[in-house]
mmCIF file of C-alpha atoms in Angstrom:
data_model
loop_
_atom_site.group_PDB
_atom_site.id
_atom_site.type_symbol
_atom_site.label_atom_id
_atom_site.label_comp_id
_atom_site.label_asym_id
_atom_site.label_seq_id
_atom_site.Cartn_x
_atom_site.Cartn_y
_atom_site.Cartn_z
ATOM 1 C CA UNK D 1 33.861 120.727 147.674
ATOM 2 C CA UNK D 2 32.313 117.295 147.415
ATOM 3 C CA UNK D 3 32.692 117.032 143.662
ATOM 4 C CA UNK D 4 35.074 115.013 141.587
ATOM 5 C CA UNK D 5 35.514 116.412 138.092
ATOM 6 C CA UNK D 6 36.342 113.966 135.325
ATOM 7 C CA UNK D 7 37.472 114.453 131.747
ATOM 8 C CA UNK D 8 37.136 113.737 128.930
ATOM 9 C CA UNK D 9 33.521 112.676 128.627
ATOM 10 C CA UNK D 10 34.421 110.312 125.807
ATOM 11 C CA UNK D 11 37.636 108.986 124.363
ATOM 12 C CA UNK D 12 38.444 107.117 121.189
ATOM 13 C CA UNK D 13 41.761 105.307 121.033
ATOM 14 C CA UNK D 14 43.299 102.967 118.540
ATOM 15 C CA UNK D 15 44.305 99.488 119.643
ATOM 16 C CA UNK D 16 47.753 99.588 121.198
ATOM 17 C CA UNK D 17 47.505 103.240 122.120
ATOM 18 C CA UNK D 18 47.484 104.869 125.546
ATOM 19 C CA UNK D 19 44.195 105.962 127.073
ATOM 20 C CA UNK D 20 44.380 108.745 129.651
ATOM 21 C CA UNK D 21 41.485 109.853 131.844
ATOM 22 C CA UNK D 22 41.839 112.704 134.292
ATOM 23 C CA UNK D 23 40.104 113.598 137.533
ATOM 24 C CA UNK D 24 40.359 116.530 139.904
ATOM 25 C CA UNK D 25 38.976 117.165 143.369
ATOM 26 C CA UNK D 26 38.686 120.001 145.850
ATOM 27 C CA UNK D 27 38.203 118.329 149.200
ATOM 28 C CA UNK D 28 41.587 117.726 150.822
ATOM 29 C CA UNK D 29 39.940 115.309 153.260
ATOM 30 C CA UNK D 30 39.614 112.752 150.459
ATOM 31 C CA UNK D 31 42.126 109.997 151.021
ATOM 32 C CA UNK D 32 40.989 107.089 148.879
ATOM 33 C CA UNK D 33 40.736 107.243 145.096
ATOM 34 C CA UNK D 34 39.374 104.207 143.264
ATOM 35 C CA UNK D 35 38.717 103.773 139.577
ATOM 36 C CA UNK D 36 35.723 101.748 138.463
ATOM 37 C CA UNK D 37 35.108 100.114 135.088
ATOM 38 C CA UNK D 38 31.562 99.558 133.856
ATOM 39 C CA UNK D 39 30.487 97.465 130.888
ATOM 40 C CA UNK D 40 27.008 97.887 129.388
ATOM 41 C CA UNK D 41 24.376 96.112 131.464
ATOM 42 C CA UNK D 42 26.726 95.595 134.393
ATOM 43 C CA UNK D 43 27.434 97.436 137.603
ATOM 44 C CA UNK D 44 30.694 99.304 138.163
ATOM 45 C CA UNK D 45 33.624 97.058 139.114
ATOM 46 C CA UNK D 46 36.724 98.189 140.980
ATOM 47 C CA UNK D 47 39.693 98.391 138.653
ATOM 48 C CA UNK D 48 42.455 99.917 140.737
ATOM 49 C CA UNK D 49 42.688 102.288 143.701
ATOM 50 C CA UNK D 50 45.267 104.569 145.274
ATOM 51 C CA UNK D 51 45.817 106.458 148.506
ATOM 52 C CA UNK D 52 47.592 109.825 148.642
ATOM 53 C CA UNK D 53 50.740 108.484 150.292
ATOM 54 C CA UNK D 54 51.969 107.219 146.912
ATOM 55 C CA UNK D 55 52.252 109.040 143.600
ATOM 56 C CA UNK D 56 51.735 106.085 141.332
ATOM 57 C CA UNK D 57 50.229 102.620 141.400
ATOM 58 C CA UNK D 58 50.467 100.125 138.589
ATOM 59 C CA UNK D 59 48.512 96.937 138.013
ATOM 60 C CA UNK D 60 49.220 95.303 134.699
ATOM 61 C CA UNK D 61 48.356 97.731 131.919
ATOM 62 C CA UNK D 62 46.551 100.090 134.302
ATOM 63 C CA UNK D 63 48.350 102.862 136.176
ATOM 64 C CA UNK D 64 47.033 105.566 138.482
ATOM 65 C CA UNK D 65 49.123 108.721 138.729
ATOM 66 C CA UNK D 66 48.388 110.910 141.732
ATOM 67 C CA UNK D 67 49.377 114.542 142.222
ATOM 68 C CA UNK D 68 48.481 115.544 145.751
ATOM 69 C CA UNK D 69 49.529 119.194 145.458
ATOM 70 C CA UNK D 70 47.472 119.687 142.304
ATOM 71 C CA UNK D 71 44.599 117.571 143.685
ATOM 72 C CA UNK D 72 44.509 115.564 140.500
ATOM 73 C CA UNK D 73 44.724 111.913 139.619
ATOM 74 C CA UNK D 74 44.605 110.079 136.346
ATOM 75 C CA UNK D 75 44.173 106.617 134.900
ATOM 76 C CA UNK D 76 46.513 105.459 132.169
ATOM 77 C CA UNK D 77 45.682 102.367 130.152
ATOM 78 C CA UNK D 78 48.723 101.173 128.244
ATOM 79 C CA UNK D 79 48.417 99.076 125.090
ATOM 80 C CA UNK D 80 44.657 99.700 125.004
ATOM 81 C CA UNK D 81 42.600 96.792 123.715
ATOM 82 C CA UNK D 82 39.075 96.604 122.249
ATOM 83 C CA UNK D 83 38.094 94.674 125.387
ATOM 84 C CA UNK D 84 38.903 97.809 127.417
ATOM 85 C CA UNK D 85 35.976 99.592 125.747
ATOM 86 C CA UNK D 86 33.784 100.563 128.693
ATOM 87 C CA UNK D 87 32.823 103.511 130.856
ATOM 88 C CA UNK D 88 35.392 104.481 133.473
ATOM 89 C CA UNK D 89 34.539 106.323 136.669
ATOM 90 C CA UNK D 90 36.958 107.890 139.075
ATOM 91 C CA UNK D 91 35.773 108.220 142.645
ATOM 92 C CA UNK D 92 36.913 109.511 146.004
ATOM 93 C CA UNK D 93 36.066 109.076 149.632
ATOM 94 C CA UNK D 94 37.343 110.464 152.898
ATOM 95 C CA UNK D 95 38.331 108.933 156.189
ATOM 96 C CA UNK D 96 35.406 107.857 158.326
ATOM 97 C CA UNK D 97 32.996 107.218 155.493
ATOM 98 C CA UNK D 98 32.380 104.528 152.914
ATOM 99 C CA UNK D 99 30.473 106.936 150.711
ATOM 100 C CA UNK D 100 32.011 107.088 147.264
ATOM 101 C CA UNK D 101 31.825 110.363 145.354
ATOM 102 C CA UNK D 102 31.919 109.506 141.672
ATOM 103 C CA UNK D 103 33.100 111.488 138.689
ATOM 104 C CA UNK D 104 30.828 111.864 135.688
ATOM 105 C CA UNK D 105 32.378 108.986 133.746
ATOM 106 C CA UNK D 106 34.394 108.586 130.560
ATOM 107 C CA UNK D 107 33.201 106.399 127.740
ATOM 108 C CA UNK D 108 36.261 104.757 126.196
ATOM 109 C CA UNK D 109 36.125 103.152 122.782
ATOM 110 C CA UNK D 110 39.151 101.259 121.529
ATOM 111 C CA UNK D 111 39.126 100.490 117.834
ATOM 112 C CA UNK D 112 41.114 97.647 116.274
ATOM 113 C CA UNK L 1 32.908 84.023 141.821
ATOM 114 C CA UNK L 2 30.458 85.523 144.317
ATOM 115 C CA UNK L 3 28.469 88.453 143.015
ATOM 116 C CA UNK L 4 25.790 90.886 144.070
ATOM 117 C CA UNK L 5 22.456 90.197 142.413
ATOM 118 C CA UNK L 6 19.510 92.543 141.965
ATOM 119 C CA UNK L 7 15.885 92.055 141.019
ATOM 120 C CA UNK L 8 14.065 93.079 138.989
ATOM 121 C CA UNK L 9 16.363 94.200 136.207
ATOM 122 C CA UNK L 10 13.732 96.686 135.036
ATOM 123 C CA UNK L 11 10.762 98.074 136.949
ATOM 124 C CA UNK L 12 8.119 100.300 135.417
ATOM 125 C CA UNK L 13 5.703 102.046 137.767
ATOM 126 C CA UNK L 14 3.185 104.836 137.842
ATOM 127 C CA UNK L 15 3.959 108.052 139.686
ATOM 128 C CA UNK L 16 2.831 107.829 143.294
ATOM 129 C CA UNK L 17 3.178 104.071 143.518
ATOM 130 C CA UNK L 18 5.453 102.267 145.939
ATOM 131 C CA UNK L 19 8.322 100.183 144.638
ATOM 132 C CA UNK L 20 10.683 97.778 146.334
ATOM 133 C CA UNK L 21 14.027 97.052 144.769
ATOM 134 C CA UNK L 22 15.739 93.896 145.923
ATOM 135 C CA UNK L 23 19.365 92.964 146.308
ATOM 136 C CA UNK L 24 21.213 89.886 147.478
ATOM 137 C CA UNK L 25 24.665 90.993 148.654
ATOM 138 C CA UNK L 26 27.686 88.710 148.697
ATOM 139 C CA UNK L 27 27.094 86.258 151.518
ATOM 140 C CA UNK L 28 29.933 87.115 153.925
ATOM 141 C CA UNK L 29 29.634 90.878 153.444
ATOM 142 C CA UNK L 30 28.409 93.021 156.298
ATOM 143 C CA UNK L 31 28.188 96.485 154.766
ATOM 144 C CA UNK L 32 25.547 97.393 152.218
ATOM 145 C CA UNK L 33 24.932 100.384 149.989
ATOM 146 C CA UNK L 34 22.527 101.832 147.494
ATOM 147 C CA UNK L 35 23.606 104.183 144.732
ATOM 148 C CA UNK L 36 21.666 105.560 141.803
ATOM 149 C CA UNK L 37 22.561 106.815 138.365
ATOM 150 C CA UNK L 38 20.169 109.043 136.484
ATOM 151 C CA UNK L 39 20.565 108.484 132.750
ATOM 152 C CA UNK L 40 23.648 110.246 131.448
ATOM 153 C CA UNK L 41 24.713 111.445 134.880
ATOM 154 C CA UNK L 42 27.139 110.276 137.522
ATOM 155 C CA UNK L 43 26.628 107.549 140.073
ATOM 156 C CA UNK L 44 25.342 109.043 143.337
ATOM 157 C CA UNK L 45 25.464 107.637 146.840
ATOM 158 C CA UNK L 46 22.116 107.129 148.564
ATOM 159 C CA UNK L 47 22.695 105.196 151.770
ATOM 160 C CA UNK L 48 24.973 102.827 153.640
ATOM 161 C CA UNK L 49 23.723 100.167 156.065
ATOM 162 C CA UNK L 50 25.457 98.094 158.701
ATOM 163 C CA UNK L 51 24.252 96.014 161.619
ATOM 164 C CA UNK L 52 20.618 96.699 160.755
ATOM 165 C CA UNK L 53 21.066 100.431 160.887
ATOM 166 C CA UNK L 54 21.652 103.224 158.438
ATOM 167 C CA UNK L 55 25.271 104.341 158.784
ATOM 168 C CA UNK L 56 25.104 107.298 156.455
ATOM 169 C CA UNK L 57 22.647 108.772 153.996
ATOM 170 C CA UNK L 58 22.763 111.483 151.394
ATOM 171 C CA UNK L 59 20.416 114.422 150.996
ATOM 172 C CA UNK L 60 18.717 112.483 148.192
ATOM 173 C CA UNK L 61 17.646 109.810 150.691
ATOM 174 C CA UNK L 62 14.618 111.617 152.099
ATOM 175 C CA UNK L 63 11.569 110.277 153.930
ATOM 176 C CA UNK L 64 10.291 108.652 150.739
ATOM 177 C CA UNK L 65 13.152 106.170 150.870
ATOM 178 C CA UNK L 66 13.767 103.348 153.308
ATOM 179 C CA UNK L 67 16.061 100.359 153.462
ATOM 180 C CA UNK L 68 15.677 97.038 155.162
ATOM 181 C CA UNK L 69 17.438 93.743 155.588
ATOM 182 C CA UNK L 70 14.345 91.578 156.119
ATOM 183 C CA UNK L 71 16.274 88.313 156.401
ATOM 184 C CA UNK L 72 19.834 87.050 156.304
ATOM 185 C CA UNK L 73 20.267 87.440 152.578
ATOM 186 C CA UNK L 74 18.136 90.231 151.106
ATOM 187 C CA UNK L 75 18.679 93.973 151.247
ATOM 188 C CA UNK L 76 15.848 96.147 149.951
ATOM 189 C CA UNK L 77 15.288 99.746 148.941
ATOM 190 C CA UNK L 78 11.720 100.995 149.168
ATOM 191 C CA UNK L 79 10.475 104.167 147.549
ATOM 192 C CA UNK L 80 7.105 104.990 149.101
ATOM 193 C CA UNK L 81 5.569 107.324 146.552
ATOM 194 C CA UNK L 82 7.579 107.464 143.371
ATOM 195 C CA UNK L 83 8.165 110.670 141.454
ATOM 196 C CA UNK L 84 9.156 111.130 137.834
ATOM 197 C CA UNK L 85 12.611 112.226 138.963
ATOM 198 C CA UNK L 86 13.159 108.895 140.708
ATOM 199 C CA UNK L 87 13.632 107.310 137.284
ATOM 200 C CA UNK L 88 17.206 106.029 137.337
ATOM 201 C CA UNK L 89 19.387 102.962 137.517
ATOM 202 C CA UNK L 90 19.682 101.829 141.125
ATOM 203 C CA UNK L 91 22.804 99.926 142.141
ATOM 204 C CA UNK L 92 23.194 97.861 145.250
ATOM 205 C CA UNK L 93 26.716 97.263 146.559
ATOM 206 C CA UNK L 94 28.257 95.355 149.416
ATOM 207 C CA UNK L 95 31.638 95.165 151.088
ATOM 208 C CA UNK L 96 33.354 92.873 153.524
ATOM 209 C CA UNK L 97 34.534 95.644 155.793
ATOM 210 C CA UNK L 98 34.246 99.341 156.370
ATOM 211 C CA UNK L 99 37.089 101.802 155.946
ATOM 212 C CA UNK L 100 37.162 102.069 152.190
ATOM 213 C CA UNK L 101 37.162 98.351 151.478
ATOM 214 C CA UNK L 102 36.251 97.370 147.941
ATOM 215 C CA UNK L 103 32.574 97.787 147.200
ATOM 216 C CA UNK L 104 31.121 95.162 144.892
ATOM 217 C CA UNK L 105 28.267 96.426 142.746
ATOM 218 C CA UNK L 106 25.273 94.570 141.401
ATOM 219 C CA UNK L 107 24.081 94.939 137.790
ATOM 220 C CA UNK L 108 21.428 97.461 138.753
ATOM 221 C CA UNK L 109 17.659 97.852 138.516
ATOM 222 C CA UNK L 110 16.398 100.309 135.954
ATOM 223 C CA UNK L 111 13.411 102.131 137.473
ATOM 224 C CA UNK L 112 11.104 103.965 135.104
ATOM 225 C CA UNK L 113 8.418 106.149 136.643
ATOM 226 C CA UNK L 114 5.608 107.153 134.278
#
């Protein structure tokens, strides 16, 4: 119930392509869904976040799509660049807590 | 740009020893967190701290763990008697507000228990 399942574990994309990472959850009390980006040797950094009252949020090349009925959300990176190569974590939390439940992470490699 | 800092970057200790991991949160932040990431696994919540009290803790955060804000800038995680399974990367985070405000993470301390 508390888990967030993330796939794929790793992803290789060519420069200019679209990277898609998927997450699914069980707990319907979750109402905040951030995505974090982590470069080697650094801590996770917030990339973009969404709440379930919208189905999509876009910031630059990064878009979150949210499907409340399916309890799934995904990160789309358009025009992927080598500088996007990092590990991406989806996360979730519910009202009344700041505790983030993280997915298992996706290692993205973008090749020129 | 303000950032969360952590020291040391790598700590090696013998099983049964006490370790203290240190964090300096962003200066105007009031909410503080510790997470850990065992190698190859997901990031896991340990504890949240506000107004000199623990707000929430996970089942991982047992009596071996404690947190403290000893002064106006540092936030520490103490592990009293380390076990092999405590080996992990420990991340400190801070946020300006509660209610799902952005949490800013430090670079982590890699703890290796031998």
